PDB file of C-alpha atoms in Angstrom:
ATOM      1  CA  THR A  21     159.056  13.712 176.377  1.00  0.00           C
ATOM      2  CA  ARG A  22     157.927  14.653 179.852  1.00  0.00           C
ATOM      3  CA  ILE A  23     156.068  18.059 180.219  1.00  0.00           C
ATOM      4  CA  PRO A  24     156.779  20.904 180.682  1.00  0.00           C
ATOM      5  CA  THR A  25     159.167  20.987 177.877  1.00  0.00           C
ATOM      6  CA  SER A  26     160.315  23.135 175.042  1.00  0.00           C
ATOM      7  CA  ALA A  27     162.107  22.708 171.780  1.00  0.00           C
ATOM      8  CA  GLN A  28     163.121  24.942 168.776  1.00  0.00           C
ATOM      9  CA  GLU A  29     164.119  24.702 165.219  1.00  0.00           C
ATOM     10  CA  GLN A  30     165.375  27.002 162.509  1.00  0.00           C
ATOM     11  CA  PHE A  31     163.814  27.270 159.022  1.00  0.00           C
ATOM     12  CA  THR A  32     164.259  29.470 155.965  1.00  0.00           C
ATOM     13  CA  THR A  33     162.475  30.718 153.196  1.00  0.00           C
ATOM     14  CA  PHE A  34     161.926  28.841 149.864  1.00  0.00           C
ATOM     15  CA  VAL A  35     161.642  31.328 147.111  1.00  0.00           C
ATOM     16  CA  ASP A  36     163.318  34.686 146.627  1.00  0.00           C
ATOM     17  CA  ASN A  37     161.765  37.834 148.101  1.00  0.00           C
ATOM     18  CA  GLN A  38     159.294  35.877 150.330  1.00  0.00           C
ATOM     19  CA  THR A  39     157.850  38.242 152.979  1.00  0.00           C
ATOM     20  CA  GLY A  40     155.866  35.586 154.985  1.00  0.00           C
ATOM     21  CA  VAL A  41     155.836  31.959 155.970  1.00  0.00           C
ATOM     22  CA  ASP A  42     153.156  29.607 156.864  1.00  0.00           C
ATOM     23  CA  VAL A  43     153.623  27.581 160.087  1.00  0.00           C
ATOM     24  CA  HIS A  44     151.449  24.507 160.393  1.00  0.00           C
ATOM     25  CA  VAL A  45     151.905  22.522 163.663  1.00  0.00           C
ATOM     26  CA  TYR A  46     151.384  18.802 163.496  1.00  0.00           C
ATOM     27  CA  GLN A  47     151.270  16.014 166.094  1.00  0.00           C
ATOM     28  CA  GLY A  48     152.601  12.640 165.278  1.00  0.00           C
ATOM     29  CA  GLU A  49     155.612  10.434 164.782  1.00  0.00           C
ATOM     30  CA  ARG A  50     155.675  10.108 161.100  1.00  0.00           C
ATOM     31  CA  GLU A  51     157.951  11.817 158.571  1.00  0.00           C
ATOM     32  CA  LYS A  52     155.108  12.491 156.075  1.00  0.00           C
ATOM     33  CA  VAL A  53     153.015  15.381 157.132  1.00  0.00           C
ATOM     34  CA  GLU A  54     149.869  13.706 155.909  1.00  0.00           C
ATOM     35  CA  GLU A  55     150.397  11.026 158.344  1.00  0.00           C
ATOM     36  CA  ASN A  56     150.185  13.216 161.390  1.00  0.00           C
ATOM     37  CA  ARG A  57     147.427  15.279 163.030  1.00  0.00           C
ATOM     38  CA  SER A  58     147.025  18.917 162.339  1.00  0.00           C
ATOM     39  CA  LEU A  59     146.921  20.862 165.431  1.00  0.00           C
ATOM     40  CA  ALA A  60     147.231  24.731 164.343  1.00  0.00           C
ATOM     41  CA  ARG A  61     148.495  27.186 161.767  1.00  0.00           C
ATOM     42  CA  PHE A  62     149.368  30.698 161.539  1.00  0.00           C
ATOM     43  CA  LYS A  63     151.377  33.128 159.345  1.00  0.00           C
ATOM     44  CA  LEU A  64     154.588  35.194 160.001  1.00  0.00           C
ATOM     45  CA  TRP A  65     154.642  38.258 157.907  1.00  0.00           C
ATOM     46  CA  GLY A  66     157.219  41.021 157.750  1.00  0.00           C
ATOM     47  CA  ILE A  67     160.162  39.035 156.644  1.00  0.00           C
ATOM     48  CA  GLU A  68     162.386  41.317 154.741  1.00  0.00           C
ATOM     49  CA  PRO A  69     162.572  40.218 150.975  1.00  0.00           C
ATOM     50  CA  ASN A  70     165.904  38.327 150.303  1.00  0.00           C
ATOM     51  CA  PRO A  71     167.289  35.643 148.351  1.00  0.00           C
ATOM     52  CA  ALA A  72     165.744  32.092 149.241  1.00  0.00           C
ATOM     53  CA  GLY A  73     167.557  30.510 151.970  1.00  0.00           C
ATOM     54  CA  PHE A  74     168.861  33.801 153.537  1.00  0.00           C
ATOM     55  CA  PRO A  75     166.297  34.581 156.156  1.00  0.00           C
ATOM     56  CA  ARG A  76     166.537  32.559 159.463  1.00  0.00           C
ATOM     57  CA  ILE A  77     163.066  31.840 161.122  1.00  0.00           C
ATOM     58  CA  GLU A  78     163.184  30.264 164.624  1.00  0.00           C
ATOM     59  CA  VAL A  79     160.124  28.284 165.662  1.00  0.00           C
ATOM     60  CA  GLN A  80     159.865  27.566 169.269  1.00  0.00           C
ATOM     61  CA  PHE A  81     157.563  25.010 170.916  1.00  0.00           C
ATOM     62  CA  GLN A  82     156.710  25.211 174.645  1.00  0.00           C
ATOM     63  CA  ILE A  83     154.197  22.782 176.424  1.00  0.00           C
ATOM     64  CA  ASP A  84     153.339  23.459 179.908  1.00  0.00           C
ATOM     65  CA  ALA A  85     152.215  21.278 182.700  1.00  0.00           C
ATOM     66  CA  ASP A  86     148.589  21.484 181.644  1.00  0.00           C
ATOM     67  CA  GLY A  87     149.451  20.425 177.976  1.00  0.00           C
ATOM     68  CA  ILE A  88     149.052  23.877 176.578  1.00  0.00           C
ATOM     69  CA  LEU A  89     151.333  24.347 173.520  1.00  0.00           C
ATOM     70  CA  GLN A  90     152.574  27.721 172.740  1.00  0.00           C
ATOM     71  CA  VAL A  91     154.326  27.937 169.104  1.00  0.00           C
ATOM     72  CA  SER A  92     156.063  31.169 168.154  1.00  0.00           C
ATOM     73  CA  ALA A  93     157.848  31.814 164.875  1.00  0.00           C
ATOM     74  CA  LYS A  94     160.366  34.788 164.928  1.00  0.00           C
ATOM     75  CA  ASP A  95     162.309  36.282 162.066  1.00  0.00           C
ATOM     76  CA  LEU A  96     165.989  36.443 163.743  1.00  0.00           C
ATOM     77  CA  ARG A  97     166.967  39.269 161.538  1.00  0.00           C
ATOM     78  CA  THR A  98     163.966  41.712 161.871  1.00  0.00           C
ATOM     79  CA  GLY A  99     162.696  40.445 165.125  1.00  0.00           C
ATOM     80  CA  LYS A 100     159.019  40.197 163.835  1.00  0.00           C
ATOM     81  CA  GLU A 101     157.221  37.527 165.734  1.00  0.00           C
ATOM     82  CA  GLN A 102     153.752  35.685 165.583  1.00  0.00           C
ATOM     83  CA  SER A 103     152.533  33.165 167.984  1.00  0.00           C
ATOM     84  CA  ILE A 104     149.572  30.822 168.658  1.00  0.00           C
ATOM     85  CA  GLU A 105     148.548  28.944 171.848  1.00  0.00           C
ATOM     86  CA  VAL A 106     147.003  25.490 171.207  1.00  0.00           C
ATOM     87  CA  ARG A 107     144.810  24.255 173.971  1.00  0.00           C
ATOM     88  CA  PRO A 108     144.157  20.476 174.362  1.00  0.00           C
ATOM     89  CA  SER A 109     140.428  20.405 173.056  1.00  0.00           C
ATOM     90  CA  PHE A 110     140.682  16.786 172.498  1.00  0.00           C
ATOM     91  CA  GLY A 111     143.469  14.552 173.472  1.00  0.00           C
ATOM     92  CA  LEU A 112     144.666  11.034 172.402  1.00  0.00           C
ATOM     93  CA  SER A 113     143.802   7.933 174.362  1.00  0.00           C
ATOM     94  CA  GLU A 114     146.623   5.664 175.460  1.00  0.00           C
ATOM     95  CA  ASP A 115     145.529   3.236 172.628  1.00  0.00           C
ATOM     96  CA  GLN A 116     145.757   5.966 169.951  1.00  0.00           C
ATOM     97  CA  VAL A 117     149.331   6.816 171.238  1.00  0.00           C
ATOM     98  CA  ALA A 118     150.306   3.232 171.274  1.00  0.00           C
ATOM     99  CA  LYS A 119     148.970   2.924 167.646  1.00  0.00           C
ATOM    100  CA  MET A 120     150.859   6.082 166.536  1.00  0.00           C
ATOM    101  CA  LEU A 121     154.118   4.696 168.007  1.00  0.00           C
ATOM    102  CA  ASP A 122     153.420   1.116 166.518  1.00  0.00           C
ATOM    103  CA  ASP A 123     152.677   2.593 162.857  1.00  0.00           C
ATOM    104  CA  ALA A 124     155.866   4.874 163.243  1.00  0.00           C
ATOM    105  CA  GLU A 125     158.042   1.713 164.272  1.00  0.00           C
ATOM    106  CA  LYS A 126     156.532  -0.415 161.351  1.00  0.00           C
ATOM    107  CA  ALA A 127     157.329   2.401 158.819  1.00  0.00           C
ATOM    108  CA  THR A 128     160.805   3.264 160.192  1.00  0.00           C
ATOM    109  CA  SER A 129     162.453   2.259 156.846  1.00  0.00           C
ATOM    110  CA  SER A 130     160.170   3.935 154.358  1.00  0.00           C
ATOM    111  CA  ASP A 131     160.065   7.017 156.745  1.00  0.00           C
ATOM    112  CA  LEU A 132     163.798   7.249 156.703  1.00  0.00           C
ATOM    113  CA  GLU A 133     163.914   6.942 152.947  1.00  0.00           C
ATOM    114  CA  PHE A 134     161.427   9.620 152.589  1.00  0.00           C
ATOM    115  CA  ARG A 135     163.310  11.946 155.081  1.00  0.00           C
ATOM    116  CA  ARG A 136     166.485  11.499 153.108  1.00  0.00           C
ATOM    117  CA  TRP A 137     164.837  12.294 149.813  1.00  0.00           C
ATOM    118  CA  ILE A 138     163.213  15.530 151.359  1.00  0.00           C
ATOM    119  CA  GLU A 139     166.778  16.531 152.749  1.00  0.00           C
ATOM    120  CA  VAL A 140     168.417  15.978 149.424  1.00  0.00           C
ATOM    121  CA  LYS A 141     165.617  17.706 147.615  1.00  0.00           C
ATOM    122  CA  THR A 142     165.702  20.640 150.020  1.00  0.00           C
ATOM    123  CA  GLN A 143     169.387  21.031 149.463  1.00  0.00           C
ATOM    124  CA  ALA A 144     169.333  20.552 145.579  1.00  0.00           C
ATOM    125  CA  GLU A 145     166.380  22.821 144.656  1.00  0.00           C
ATOM    126  CA  PRO A 146     168.102  26.194 145.691  1.00  0.00           C
ATOM    127  CA  VAL A 147     171.268  25.058 143.721  1.00  0.00           C
ATOM    128  CA  LEU A 148     169.005  24.415 140.762  1.00  0.00           C
ATOM    129  CA  ARG A 149     167.031  27.675 141.040  1.00  0.00           C
ATOM    130  CA  ALA A 150     170.273  29.693 141.294  1.00  0.00           C
ATOM    131  CA  ALA A 151     172.017  27.918 138.332  1.00  0.00           C
ATOM    132  CA  GLU A 152     168.770  28.381 136.108  1.00  0.00           C
ATOM    133  CA  LYS A 153     168.543  32.003 136.998  1.00  0.00           C
ATOM    134  CA  LYS A 154     172.129  32.518 135.836  1.00  0.00           C
ATOM    135  CA  LEU A 155     171.736  30.705 132.474  1.00  0.00           C
ATOM    136  CA  PRO A 156     171.299  33.931 130.561  1.00  0.00           C
ATOM    137  CA  ASP A 157     174.832  35.055 132.096  1.00  0.00           C
ATOM    138  CA  ALA A 158     176.201  31.699 131.269  1.00  0.00           C
ATOM    139  CA  LYS A 159     175.070  31.964 127.649  1.00  0.00           C
ATOM    140  CA  ARG A 160     176.828  35.472 127.409  1.00  0.00           C
ATOM    141  CA  LEU A 161     179.920  34.916 129.414  1.00  0.00           C
ATOM    142  CA  LEU A 162     180.939  31.076 128.892  1.00  0.00           C
ATOM    143  CA  PRO A 163     181.992  29.200 125.732  1.00  0.00           C
ATOM    144  CA  GLU A 164     179.104  27.446 124.194  1.00  0.00           C
ATOM    145  CA  LEU A 165     180.228  23.967 125.354  1.00  0.00           C
ATOM    146  CA  GLU A 166     180.441  25.200 129.053  1.00  0.00           C
ATOM    147  CA  PHE A 167     177.056  27.055 128.770  1.00  0.00           C
ATOM    148  CA  GLN A 168     175.439  23.762 127.218  1.00  0.00           C
ATOM    149  CA  LYS A 169     176.977  21.494 130.025  1.00  0.00           C
ATOM    150  CA  ILE A 170     175.348  23.819 132.900  1.00  0.00           C
ATOM    151  CA  GLU A 171     171.814  23.763 130.770  1.00  0.00           C
ATOM    152  CA  SER A 172     171.956  20.113 130.385  1.00  0.00           C
ATOM    153  CA  LEU A 173     172.927  19.537 134.076  1.00  0.00           C
ATOM    154  CA  CYS A 174     170.027  21.827 135.091  1.00  0.00           C
ATOM    155  CA  ALA A 175     167.638  19.712 132.910  1.00  0.00           C
ATOM    156  CA  SER A 176     168.958  16.426 134.328  1.00  0.00           C
ATOM    157  CA  MET A 177     168.600  17.768 137.963  1.00  0.00           C
ATOM    158  CA  ARG A 178     165.007  18.882 137.280  1.00  0.00           C
ATOM    159  CA  GLN A 179     164.179  15.324 135.973  1.00  0.00           C
ATOM    160  CA  SER A 180     165.903  13.654 138.797  1.00  0.00           C
ATOM    161  CA  ILE A 181     163.865  15.603 141.180  1.00  0.00           C
ATOM    162  CA  VAL A 182     160.596  14.897 139.446  1.00  0.00           C
ATOM    163  CA  ALA A 183     161.657  11.132 139.582  1.00  0.00           C
ATOM    164  CA  GLN A 184     162.539  11.505 143.323  1.00  0.00           C
ATOM    165  CA  ASP A 185     165.971   9.920 142.767  1.00  0.00           C
ATOM    166  CA  PRO A 186     168.017  10.868 145.769  1.00  0.00           C
ATOM    167  CA  GLU A 187     171.367   9.532 144.527  1.00  0.00           C
ATOM    168  CA  LYS A 188     171.301  11.142 141.019  1.00  0.00           C
ATOM    169  CA  THR A 189     169.892  14.338 142.517  1.00  0.00           C
ATOM    170  CA  GLN A 190     172.860  14.462 145.129  1.00  0.00           C
ATOM    171  CA  ASN A 191     175.387  13.915 142.467  1.00  0.00           C
ATOM    172  CA  LEU A 192     174.019  16.295 140.167  1.00  0.00           C
ATOM    173  CA  LYS A 193     173.892  19.107 142.829  1.00  0.00           C
ATOM    174  CA  PHE A 194     177.741  18.535 143.421  1.00  0.00           C
ATOM    175  CA  GLU A 195     178.405  18.457 139.838  1.00  0.00           C
ATOM    176  CA  LEU A 196     176.280  21.619 139.108  1.00  0.00           C
ATOM    177  CA  ASN A 197     177.986  23.426 142.047  1.00  0.00           C
ATOM    178  CA  HIS A 198     181.289  22.504 140.707  1.00  0.00           C
ATOM    179  CA  VAL A 199     180.644  23.467 136.957  1.00  0.00           C
ATOM    180  CA  THR A 200     179.207  26.946 137.955  1.00  0.00           C
ATOM    181  CA  VAL A 201     182.276  27.968 139.961  1.00  0.00           C
ATOM    182  CA  ARG A 202     183.864  29.703 136.938  1.00  0.00           C
ATOM    183  CA  LEU A 203     180.586  31.322 136.062  1.00  0.00           C
ATOM    184  CA  ALA A 204     180.302  32.715 139.528  1.00  0.00           C
ATOM    185  CA  GLU A 205     183.780  34.076 139.246  1.00  0.00           C
ATOM    186  CA  LEU A 206     183.113  35.920 135.956  1.00  0.00           C
ATOM    187  CA  ILE A 207     179.979  37.344 137.101  1.00  0.00           C
ATOM    188  CA  LEU A 208     181.884  38.677 140.304  1.00  0.00           C
ATOM    189  CA  GLN A 209     184.670  40.073 138.086  1.00  0.00           C
ATOM    190  CA  GLU A 210     182.117  41.789 135.774  1.00  0.00           C
ATOM    191  CA  ALA A 211     180.438  43.362 138.790  1.00  0.00           C
ATOM    192  CA  LEU A 212     183.708  44.631 140.224  1.00  0.00           C
ATOM    193  CA  LYS A 213     184.639  46.267 136.851  1.00  0.00           C
ATOM    194  CA  LYS A 214     181.344  48.126 136.927  1.00  0.00           C
ATOM    195  CA  ARG A 215     182.137  49.747 140.251  1.00  0.00           C
TER     196      ARG A 215
END
């Protein structure tokens, strides 16, 4: 991309009640972090404690004509913001850039598989955490067979995540979502009765 240029992307929290996030900026063409070059890191504090996935953190990148990179992270709900300036202390030669691009092209297939796995895992883990958190309610509110089904799906999903099996993890995520609908309805009904 020609400079000056800018880009932005939104992220969220990974665990419940998280009040800060690490922003680590890398340079490179690969999907795996360790196959790129670290440029800078900083922390954004002051995020309101909420369930995982609720906060929206916008990270903005701006590169000026001198190659100076400004990275800012902002909690869109609270307005808290933190930024860092990355000055080009050492650049990449044309040969280094060409090698990075060549390596990325050679690894396209494995990088796409890795990216797919990370996307599936990122979507599946919050579903699993939410279901595991509600297991005591499931035991209390559901017939034993329905409770055991949810418990079994949670265990299977945890195993598929450890095994890094995107197909199985994706299927289990859909199934777990489906079998917990009735539990969610019962929990909601119970909450409304207490009002």
